[in-house]
mmCIF file of C-alpha atoms in Angstrom:
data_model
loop_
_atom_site.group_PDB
_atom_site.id
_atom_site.type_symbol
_atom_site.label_atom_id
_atom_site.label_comp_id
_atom_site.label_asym_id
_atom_site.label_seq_id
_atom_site.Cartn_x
_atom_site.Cartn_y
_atom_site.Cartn_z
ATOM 1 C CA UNK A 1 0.000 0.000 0.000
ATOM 2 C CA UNK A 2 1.178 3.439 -0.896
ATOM 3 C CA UNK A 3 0.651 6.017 1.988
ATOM 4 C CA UNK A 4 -0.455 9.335 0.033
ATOM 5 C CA UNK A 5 -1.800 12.699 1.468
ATOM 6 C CA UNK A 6 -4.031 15.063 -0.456
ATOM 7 C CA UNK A 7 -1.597 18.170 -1.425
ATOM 8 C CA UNK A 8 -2.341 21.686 -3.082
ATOM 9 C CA UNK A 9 -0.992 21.983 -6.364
ATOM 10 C CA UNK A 10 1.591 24.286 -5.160
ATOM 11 C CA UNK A 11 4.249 23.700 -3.078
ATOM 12 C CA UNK A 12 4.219 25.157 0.412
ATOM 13 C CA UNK A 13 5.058 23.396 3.861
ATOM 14 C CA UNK A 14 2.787 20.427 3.451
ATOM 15 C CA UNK A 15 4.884 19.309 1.020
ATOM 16 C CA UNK A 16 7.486 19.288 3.259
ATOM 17 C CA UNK A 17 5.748 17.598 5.829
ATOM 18 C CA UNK A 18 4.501 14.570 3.720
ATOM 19 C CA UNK A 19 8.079 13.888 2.761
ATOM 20 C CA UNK A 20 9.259 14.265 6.248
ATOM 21 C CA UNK A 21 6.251 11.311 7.616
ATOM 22 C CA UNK A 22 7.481 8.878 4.742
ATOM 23 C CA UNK A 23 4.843 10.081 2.489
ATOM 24 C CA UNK A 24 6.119 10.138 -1.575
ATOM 25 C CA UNK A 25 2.171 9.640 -2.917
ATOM 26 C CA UNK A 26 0.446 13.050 -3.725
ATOM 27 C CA UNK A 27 -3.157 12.782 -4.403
ATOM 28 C CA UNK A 28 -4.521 16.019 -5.907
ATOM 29 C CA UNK A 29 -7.909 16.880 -4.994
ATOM 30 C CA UNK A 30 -10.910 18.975 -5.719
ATOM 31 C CA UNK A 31 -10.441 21.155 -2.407
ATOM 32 C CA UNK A 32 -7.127 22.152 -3.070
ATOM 33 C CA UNK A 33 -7.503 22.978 -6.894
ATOM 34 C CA UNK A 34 -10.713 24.359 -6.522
ATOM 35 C CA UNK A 35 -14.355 22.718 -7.205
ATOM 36 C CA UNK A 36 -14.923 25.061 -10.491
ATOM 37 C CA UNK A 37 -11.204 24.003 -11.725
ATOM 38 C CA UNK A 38 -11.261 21.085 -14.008
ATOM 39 C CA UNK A 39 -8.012 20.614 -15.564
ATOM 40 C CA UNK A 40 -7.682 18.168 -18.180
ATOM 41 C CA UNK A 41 -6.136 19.372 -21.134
ATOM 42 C CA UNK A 42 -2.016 17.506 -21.331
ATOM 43 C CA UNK A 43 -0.501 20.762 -20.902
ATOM 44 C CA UNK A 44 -2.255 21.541 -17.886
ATOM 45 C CA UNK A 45 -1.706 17.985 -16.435
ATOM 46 C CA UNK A 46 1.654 18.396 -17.246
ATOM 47 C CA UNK A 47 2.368 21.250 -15.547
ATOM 48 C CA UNK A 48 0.461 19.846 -12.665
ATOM 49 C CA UNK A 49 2.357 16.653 -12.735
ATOM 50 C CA UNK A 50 5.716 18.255 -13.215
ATOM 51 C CA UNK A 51 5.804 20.303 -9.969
ATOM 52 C CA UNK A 52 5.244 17.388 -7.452
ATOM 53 C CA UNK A 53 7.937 14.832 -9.447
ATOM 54 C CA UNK A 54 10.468 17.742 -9.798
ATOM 55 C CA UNK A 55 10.262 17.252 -5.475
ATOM 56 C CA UNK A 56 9.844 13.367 -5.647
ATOM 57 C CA UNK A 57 6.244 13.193 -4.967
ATOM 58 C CA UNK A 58 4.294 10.857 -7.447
ATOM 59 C CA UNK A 59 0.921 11.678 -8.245
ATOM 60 C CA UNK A 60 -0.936 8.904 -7.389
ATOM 61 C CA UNK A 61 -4.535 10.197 -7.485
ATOM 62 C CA UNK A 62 -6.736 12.704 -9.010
ATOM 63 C CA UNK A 63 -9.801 12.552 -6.921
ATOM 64 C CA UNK A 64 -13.096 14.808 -8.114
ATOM 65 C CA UNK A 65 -11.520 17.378 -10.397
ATOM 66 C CA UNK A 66 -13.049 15.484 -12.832
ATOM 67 C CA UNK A 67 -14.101 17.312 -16.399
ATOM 68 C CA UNK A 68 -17.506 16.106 -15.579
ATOM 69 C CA UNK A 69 -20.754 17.299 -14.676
ATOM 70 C CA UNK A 70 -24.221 16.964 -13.492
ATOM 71 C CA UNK A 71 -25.162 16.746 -17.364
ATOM 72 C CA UNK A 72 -23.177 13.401 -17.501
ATOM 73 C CA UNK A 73 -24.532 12.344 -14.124
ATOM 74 C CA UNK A 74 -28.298 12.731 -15.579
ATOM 75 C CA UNK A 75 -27.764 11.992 -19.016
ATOM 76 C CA UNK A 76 -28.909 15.349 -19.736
ATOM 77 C CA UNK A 77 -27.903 17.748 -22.927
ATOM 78 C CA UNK A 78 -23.914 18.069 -23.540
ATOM 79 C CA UNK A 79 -23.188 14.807 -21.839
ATOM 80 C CA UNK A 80 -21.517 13.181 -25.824
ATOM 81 C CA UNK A 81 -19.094 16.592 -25.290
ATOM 82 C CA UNK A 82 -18.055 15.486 -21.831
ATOM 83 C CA UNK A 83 -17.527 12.510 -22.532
ATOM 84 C CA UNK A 84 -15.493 12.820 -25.570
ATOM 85 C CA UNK A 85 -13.099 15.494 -23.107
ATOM 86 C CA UNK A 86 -13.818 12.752 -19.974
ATOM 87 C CA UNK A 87 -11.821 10.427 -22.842
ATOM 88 C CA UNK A 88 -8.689 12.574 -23.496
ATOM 89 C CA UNK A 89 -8.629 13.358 -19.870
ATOM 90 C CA UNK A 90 -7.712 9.352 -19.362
ATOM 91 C CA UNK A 91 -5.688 9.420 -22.721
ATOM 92 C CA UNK A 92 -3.706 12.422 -21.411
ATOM 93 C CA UNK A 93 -3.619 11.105 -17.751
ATOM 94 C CA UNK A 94 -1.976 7.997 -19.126
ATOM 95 C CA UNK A 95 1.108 9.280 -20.859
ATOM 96 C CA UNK A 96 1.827 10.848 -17.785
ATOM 97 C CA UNK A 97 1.488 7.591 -15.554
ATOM 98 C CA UNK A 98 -1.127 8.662 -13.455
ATOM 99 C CA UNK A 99 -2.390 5.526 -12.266
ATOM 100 C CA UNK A 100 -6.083 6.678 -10.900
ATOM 101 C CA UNK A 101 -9.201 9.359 -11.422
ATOM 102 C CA UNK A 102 -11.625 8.931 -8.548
ATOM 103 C CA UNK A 103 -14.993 9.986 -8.921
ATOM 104 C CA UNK A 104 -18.264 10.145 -7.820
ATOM 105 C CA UNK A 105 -22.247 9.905 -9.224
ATOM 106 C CA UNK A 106 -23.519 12.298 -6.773
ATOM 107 C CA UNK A 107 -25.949 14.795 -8.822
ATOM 108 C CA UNK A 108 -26.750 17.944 -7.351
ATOM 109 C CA UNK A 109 -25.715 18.308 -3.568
ATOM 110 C CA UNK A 110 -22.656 16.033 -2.719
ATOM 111 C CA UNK A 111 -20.761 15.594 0.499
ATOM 112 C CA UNK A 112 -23.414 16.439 3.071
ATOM 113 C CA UNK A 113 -22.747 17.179 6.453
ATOM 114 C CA UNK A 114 -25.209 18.754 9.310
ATOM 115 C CA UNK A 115 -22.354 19.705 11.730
ATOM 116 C CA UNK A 116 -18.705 20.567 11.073
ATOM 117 C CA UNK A 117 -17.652 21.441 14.747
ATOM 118 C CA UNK A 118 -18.480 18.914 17.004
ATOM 119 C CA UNK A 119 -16.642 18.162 19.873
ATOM 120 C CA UNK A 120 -14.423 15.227 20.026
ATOM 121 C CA UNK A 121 -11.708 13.542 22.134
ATOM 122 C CA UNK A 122 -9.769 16.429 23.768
ATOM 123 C CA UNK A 123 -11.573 19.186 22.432
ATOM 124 C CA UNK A 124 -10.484 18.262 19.034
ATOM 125 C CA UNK A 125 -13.552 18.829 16.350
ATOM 126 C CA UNK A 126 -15.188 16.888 14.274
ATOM 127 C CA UNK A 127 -17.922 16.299 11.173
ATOM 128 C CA UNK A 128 -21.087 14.878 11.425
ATOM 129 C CA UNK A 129 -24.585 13.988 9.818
ATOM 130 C CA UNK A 130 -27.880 13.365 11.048
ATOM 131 C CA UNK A 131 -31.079 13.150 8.373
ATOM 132 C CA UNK A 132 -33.789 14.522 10.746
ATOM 133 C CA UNK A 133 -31.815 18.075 10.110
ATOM 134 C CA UNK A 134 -32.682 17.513 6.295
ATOM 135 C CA UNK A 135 -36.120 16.112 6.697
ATOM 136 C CA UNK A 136 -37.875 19.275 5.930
ATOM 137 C CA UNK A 137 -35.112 21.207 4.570
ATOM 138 C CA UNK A 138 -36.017 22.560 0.779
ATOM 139 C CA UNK A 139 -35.660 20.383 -2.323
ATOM 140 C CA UNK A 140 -32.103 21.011 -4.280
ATOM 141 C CA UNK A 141 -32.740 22.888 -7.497
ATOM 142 C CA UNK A 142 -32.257 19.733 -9.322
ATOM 143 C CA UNK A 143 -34.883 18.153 -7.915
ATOM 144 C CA UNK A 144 -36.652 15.923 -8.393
ATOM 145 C CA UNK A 145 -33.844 13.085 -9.799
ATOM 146 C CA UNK A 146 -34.778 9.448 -10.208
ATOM 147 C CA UNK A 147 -32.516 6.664 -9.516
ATOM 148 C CA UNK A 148 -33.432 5.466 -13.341
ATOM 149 C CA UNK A 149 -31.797 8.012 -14.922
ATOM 150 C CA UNK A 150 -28.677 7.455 -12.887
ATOM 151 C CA UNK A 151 -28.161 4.625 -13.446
ATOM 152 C CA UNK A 152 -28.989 4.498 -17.032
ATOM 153 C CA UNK A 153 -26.573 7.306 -17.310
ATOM 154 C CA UNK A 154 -23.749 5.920 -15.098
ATOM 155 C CA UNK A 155 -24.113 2.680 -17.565
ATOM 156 C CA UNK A 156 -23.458 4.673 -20.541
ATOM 157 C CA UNK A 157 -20.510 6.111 -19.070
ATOM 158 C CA UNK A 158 -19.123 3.254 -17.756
ATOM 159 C CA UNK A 159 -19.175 1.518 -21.501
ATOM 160 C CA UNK A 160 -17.907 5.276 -23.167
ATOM 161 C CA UNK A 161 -15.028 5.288 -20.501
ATOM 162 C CA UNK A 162 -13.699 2.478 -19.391
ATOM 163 C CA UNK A 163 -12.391 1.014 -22.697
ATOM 164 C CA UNK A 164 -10.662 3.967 -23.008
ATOM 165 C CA UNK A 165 -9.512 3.829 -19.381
ATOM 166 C CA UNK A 166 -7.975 -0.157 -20.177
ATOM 167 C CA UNK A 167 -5.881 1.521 -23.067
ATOM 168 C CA UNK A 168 -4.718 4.199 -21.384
ATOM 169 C CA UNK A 169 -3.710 2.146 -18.481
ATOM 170 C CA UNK A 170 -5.454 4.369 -15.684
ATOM 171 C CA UNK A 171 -7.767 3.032 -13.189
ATOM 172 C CA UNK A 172 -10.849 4.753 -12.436
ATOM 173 C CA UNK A 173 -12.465 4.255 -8.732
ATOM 174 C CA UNK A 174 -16.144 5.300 -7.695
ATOM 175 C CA UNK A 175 -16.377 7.038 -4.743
ATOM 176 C CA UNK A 176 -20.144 6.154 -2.573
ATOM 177 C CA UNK A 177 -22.320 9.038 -2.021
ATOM 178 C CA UNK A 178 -21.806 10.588 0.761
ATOM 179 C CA UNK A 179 -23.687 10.139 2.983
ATOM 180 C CA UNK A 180 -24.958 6.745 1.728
ATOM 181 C CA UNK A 181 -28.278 7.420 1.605
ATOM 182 C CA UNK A 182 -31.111 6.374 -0.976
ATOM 183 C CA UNK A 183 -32.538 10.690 -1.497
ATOM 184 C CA UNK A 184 -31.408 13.995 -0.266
ATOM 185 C CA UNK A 185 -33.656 16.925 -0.491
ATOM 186 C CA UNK A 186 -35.398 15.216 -3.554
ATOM 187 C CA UNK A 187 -32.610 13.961 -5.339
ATOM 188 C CA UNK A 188 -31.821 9.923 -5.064
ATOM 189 C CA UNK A 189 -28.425 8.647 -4.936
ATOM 190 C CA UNK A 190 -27.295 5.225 -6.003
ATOM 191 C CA UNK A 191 -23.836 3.945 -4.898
ATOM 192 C CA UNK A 192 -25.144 3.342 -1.395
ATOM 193 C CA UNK A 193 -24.403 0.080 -0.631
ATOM 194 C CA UNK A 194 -22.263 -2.726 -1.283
ATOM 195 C CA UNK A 195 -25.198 -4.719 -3.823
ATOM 196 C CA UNK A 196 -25.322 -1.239 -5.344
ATOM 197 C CA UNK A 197 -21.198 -1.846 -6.213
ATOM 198 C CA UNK A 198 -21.667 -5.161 -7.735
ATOM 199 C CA UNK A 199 -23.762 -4.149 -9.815
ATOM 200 C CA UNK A 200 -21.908 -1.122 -11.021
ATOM 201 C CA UNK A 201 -19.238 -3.771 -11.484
ATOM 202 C CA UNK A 202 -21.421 -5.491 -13.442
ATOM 203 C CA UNK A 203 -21.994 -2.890 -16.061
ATOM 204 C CA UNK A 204 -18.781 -2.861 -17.370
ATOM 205 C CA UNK A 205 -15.962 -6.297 -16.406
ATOM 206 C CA UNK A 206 -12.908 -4.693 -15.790
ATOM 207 C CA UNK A 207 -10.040 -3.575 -12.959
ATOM 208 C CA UNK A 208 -10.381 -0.421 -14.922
ATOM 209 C CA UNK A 209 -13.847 -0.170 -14.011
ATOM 210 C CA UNK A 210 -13.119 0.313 -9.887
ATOM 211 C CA UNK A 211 -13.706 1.225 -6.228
ATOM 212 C CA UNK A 212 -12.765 4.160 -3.863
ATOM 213 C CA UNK A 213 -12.688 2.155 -0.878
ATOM 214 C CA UNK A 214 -14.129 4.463 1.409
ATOM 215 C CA UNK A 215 -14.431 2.908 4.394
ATOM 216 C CA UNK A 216 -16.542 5.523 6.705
ATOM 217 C CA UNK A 217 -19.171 4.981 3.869
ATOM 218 C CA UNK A 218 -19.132 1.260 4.037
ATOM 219 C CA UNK A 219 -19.149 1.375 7.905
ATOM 220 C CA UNK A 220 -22.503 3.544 7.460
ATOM 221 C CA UNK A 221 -24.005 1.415 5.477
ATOM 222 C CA UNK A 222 -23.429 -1.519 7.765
ATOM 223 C CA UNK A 223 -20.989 -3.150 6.066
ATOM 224 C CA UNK A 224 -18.361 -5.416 7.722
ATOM 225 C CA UNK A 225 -14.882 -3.842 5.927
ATOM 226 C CA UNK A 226 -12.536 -6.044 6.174
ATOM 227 C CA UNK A 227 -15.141 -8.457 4.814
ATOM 228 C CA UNK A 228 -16.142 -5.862 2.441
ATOM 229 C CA UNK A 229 -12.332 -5.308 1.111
ATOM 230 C CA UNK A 230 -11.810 -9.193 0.785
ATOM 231 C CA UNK A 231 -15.447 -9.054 -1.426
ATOM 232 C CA UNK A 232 -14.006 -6.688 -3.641
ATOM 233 C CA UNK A 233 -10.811 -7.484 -4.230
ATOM 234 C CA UNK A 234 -8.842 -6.259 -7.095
ATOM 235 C CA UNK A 235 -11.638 -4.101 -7.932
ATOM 236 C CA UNK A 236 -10.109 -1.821 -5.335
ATOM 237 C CA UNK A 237 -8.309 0.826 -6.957
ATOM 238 C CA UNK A 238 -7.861 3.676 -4.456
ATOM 239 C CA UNK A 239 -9.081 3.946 -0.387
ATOM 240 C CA UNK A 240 -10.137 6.390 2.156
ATOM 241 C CA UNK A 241 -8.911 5.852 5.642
ATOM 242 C CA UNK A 242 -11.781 6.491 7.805
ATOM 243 C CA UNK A 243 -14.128 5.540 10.014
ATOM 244 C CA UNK A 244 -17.567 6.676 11.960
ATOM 245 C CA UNK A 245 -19.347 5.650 14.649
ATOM 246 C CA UNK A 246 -23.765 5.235 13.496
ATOM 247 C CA UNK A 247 -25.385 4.777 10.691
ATOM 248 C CA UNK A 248 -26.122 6.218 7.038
ATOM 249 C CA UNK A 249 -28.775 7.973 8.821
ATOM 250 C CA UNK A 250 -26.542 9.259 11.592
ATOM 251 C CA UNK A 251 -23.250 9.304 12.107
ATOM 252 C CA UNK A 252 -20.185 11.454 13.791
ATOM 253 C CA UNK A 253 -16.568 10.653 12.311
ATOM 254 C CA UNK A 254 -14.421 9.619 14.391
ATOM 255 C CA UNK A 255 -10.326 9.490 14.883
ATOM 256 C CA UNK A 256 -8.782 6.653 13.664
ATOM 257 C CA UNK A 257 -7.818 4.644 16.094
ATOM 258 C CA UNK A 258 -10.954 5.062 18.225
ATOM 259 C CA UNK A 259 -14.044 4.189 15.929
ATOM 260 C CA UNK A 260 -16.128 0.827 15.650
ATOM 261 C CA UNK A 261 -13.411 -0.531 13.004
ATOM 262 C CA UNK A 262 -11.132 -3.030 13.597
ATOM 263 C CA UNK A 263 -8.299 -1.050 11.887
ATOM 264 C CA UNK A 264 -5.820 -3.380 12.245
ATOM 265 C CA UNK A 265 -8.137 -6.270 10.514
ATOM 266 C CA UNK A 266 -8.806 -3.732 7.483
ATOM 267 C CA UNK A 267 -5.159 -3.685 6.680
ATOM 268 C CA UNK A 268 -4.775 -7.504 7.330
ATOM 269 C CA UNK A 269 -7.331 -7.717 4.614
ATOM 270 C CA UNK A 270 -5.730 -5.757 2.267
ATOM 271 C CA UNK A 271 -2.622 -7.253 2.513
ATOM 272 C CA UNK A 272 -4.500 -10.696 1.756
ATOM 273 C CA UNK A 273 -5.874 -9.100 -1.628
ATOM 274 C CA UNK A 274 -2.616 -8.135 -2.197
ATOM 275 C CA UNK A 275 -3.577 -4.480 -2.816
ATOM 276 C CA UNK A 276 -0.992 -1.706 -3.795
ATOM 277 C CA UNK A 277 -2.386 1.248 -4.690
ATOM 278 C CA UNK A 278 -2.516 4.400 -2.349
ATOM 279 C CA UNK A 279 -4.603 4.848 0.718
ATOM 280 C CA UNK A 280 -5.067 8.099 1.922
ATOM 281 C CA UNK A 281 -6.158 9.128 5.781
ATOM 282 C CA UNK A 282 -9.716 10.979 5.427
ATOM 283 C CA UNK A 283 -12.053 13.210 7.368
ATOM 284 C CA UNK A 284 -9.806 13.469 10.473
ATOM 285 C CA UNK A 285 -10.592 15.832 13.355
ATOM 286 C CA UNK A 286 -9.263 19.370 13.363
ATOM 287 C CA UNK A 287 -6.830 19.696 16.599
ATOM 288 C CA UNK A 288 -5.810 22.382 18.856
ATOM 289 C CA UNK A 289 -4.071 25.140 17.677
ATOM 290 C CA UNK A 290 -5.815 24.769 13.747
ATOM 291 C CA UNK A 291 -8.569 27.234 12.610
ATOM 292 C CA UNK A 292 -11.400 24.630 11.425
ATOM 293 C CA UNK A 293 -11.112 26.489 8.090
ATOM 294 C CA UNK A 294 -11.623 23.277 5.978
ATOM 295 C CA UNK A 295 -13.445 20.737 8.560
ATOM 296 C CA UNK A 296 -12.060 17.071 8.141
ATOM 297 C CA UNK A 297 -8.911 18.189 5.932
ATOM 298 C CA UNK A 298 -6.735 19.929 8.852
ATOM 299 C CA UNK A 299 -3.256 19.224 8.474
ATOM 300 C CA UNK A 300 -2.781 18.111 11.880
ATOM 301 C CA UNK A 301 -4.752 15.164 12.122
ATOM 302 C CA UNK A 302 -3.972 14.134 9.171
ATOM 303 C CA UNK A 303 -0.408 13.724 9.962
ATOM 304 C CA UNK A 304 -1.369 12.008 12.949
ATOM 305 C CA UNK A 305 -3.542 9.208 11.109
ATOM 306 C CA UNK A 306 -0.747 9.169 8.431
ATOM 307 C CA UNK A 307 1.408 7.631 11.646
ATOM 308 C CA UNK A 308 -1.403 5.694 12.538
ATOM 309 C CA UNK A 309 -1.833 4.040 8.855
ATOM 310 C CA UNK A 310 1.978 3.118 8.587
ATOM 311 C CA UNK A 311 2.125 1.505 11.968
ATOM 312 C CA UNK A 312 -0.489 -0.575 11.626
ATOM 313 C CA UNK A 313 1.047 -1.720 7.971
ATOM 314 C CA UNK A 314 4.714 -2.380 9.639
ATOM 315 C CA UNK A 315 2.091 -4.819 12.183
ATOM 316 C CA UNK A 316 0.956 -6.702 9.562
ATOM 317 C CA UNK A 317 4.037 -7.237 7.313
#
């Protein structure tokens, strides 16, 4: 496994900090880019790419900066466009050895949480969610979205894509909706659960065709993980290191090595698949002394579970 940390395109002291934990994976990511910021063109990726290898950081991941949009998601006008770009995205990602795009099939509202300051262990804070605070919150814009057209329009992408994906040799990896639950504010959501996955897997045969192992969204849908990792096997192309303590319905993140998961067990599985790929710490508590300005993506704590993450893999070896 490949210990990675999201970074911002730029250098500045995280950089540092990665290399100085034992961390040589860079995973670049929506928040640090920018959500509006879709690079995809070679140059761009290029000059993307370039920075973090000039300072011996490989880009391992490019997680939701994906030239994709709700039109895609809903099979809507403009979709054959993105596609077509969604194509030389992988084509261009591929000559420059990025391994894996993670993305996601959440239409309208995505990452939802109802609290982004809640108190944890030592006054450290923390994200949570609980559906009654959505219950008779407005309908998104969007609404209303059917799981049909989903679907229908995640299986069209999957057969565009991922033939493209095996010849470009990059993995892609589908995040779940998060959280995993079936509608929010009028608008249903599909990768929810673990029978949802196989049959995403189903739509199109292939490694290239993959999973973002997220495991604070399997844990909320009930899912045993290390059971869940063995399941999936080598249709694991990516993973978040998380965990929560409820359900889909309502849950609080937790730290690390203090939620419901047998941690140690998760990486035991792994090792059995014989994954490689990178695992990133997610969603970790903001500690003392940070501002909270980006809840769950605090540089402290993810340091912290980056420790965490390579103990428990020197345990297992």
């Amino acid at each position: 496994m490949e210990p990675s940390l999201i970074l911002p395109p730029e250098r500045d002291e995280r950089w540092d900090l990665a290399k100085q934990v034992g961390v040589e994976t860079a995973v670049v990511h929506t928040l640090e880019i920018g959500d509006g910021s879709r690079p995809w063109k070679y140059d761009e990726l290029l000059a993307l790419t370039r920075e973090f290898r000039d300072y011996g950081l490989d880009v391992g991941v490019i997680e939701g900066c994906v030239p994709i949009s709700d039109d895609t998601r809903l099979g809507r006008d403009g979709r054959d466009e993105e596609i077509e770009r969604f194509k030389q995205y992988l084509r261009n990602l591929g000559s420059l050895d990025v391994p894996v795009v993670a993305y996601d099939w959440m239409a309208g509202k995505r990452w939802a949480r109802t609290s982004t300051a809640l108190p944890a262990r030592g006054g450290s804070l923390t994200t949570a969610y609980s559906n009654e605070f959505m219950e008779d919150a407005p309908e998104q814009e969007l609404a209303p979205v059917h799981a049909d057209e989903l679907w229908d329009a995640l299986e069209h992408f999957l057969n565009e894509v991922v033939p493209v994906a095996e010849e470009a040799g990059v993995k892609l990896a589908l995040h779940p909706d998060d959280p995993p639950i079936e509608n929010l504010r009028g608008v249903d959501r599909i990768v929810t659960s673990p029978e949802h996955y196989e049959r995403v897997m189903e739509m199109y045969d292939s490694e290239h065709n993959g999973i973002t192992l997220c495991q604070g969204n399997f844990a909320a849908m009930g899912a045993d993980i290390p059971e869940t990792i063995r399941r999936f096997g080598d249709r694991i192309n990516f993973v978040h290191f998380r965990d929560v303590e409820g359900t889909n319905e309502r849950f609080v993140e937790t730290w690390h090595d203090e939620g419901p998961t047998d941690m140690h067990a998760c990486i035991q599985a792994y090792r059995d698949i014989g994954f490689d790929g990178p695992v990133r710490p997610d969603h970790v508590p903001t500690m003392a002394g940070e501002e909270n300005s980006n809840p769950g993506y605090m540089t402290l704590g993810r340091l912290y579970a980056t420790g965490y993450l390579k103990g428990l893999l020197e345990a297992v070896e």
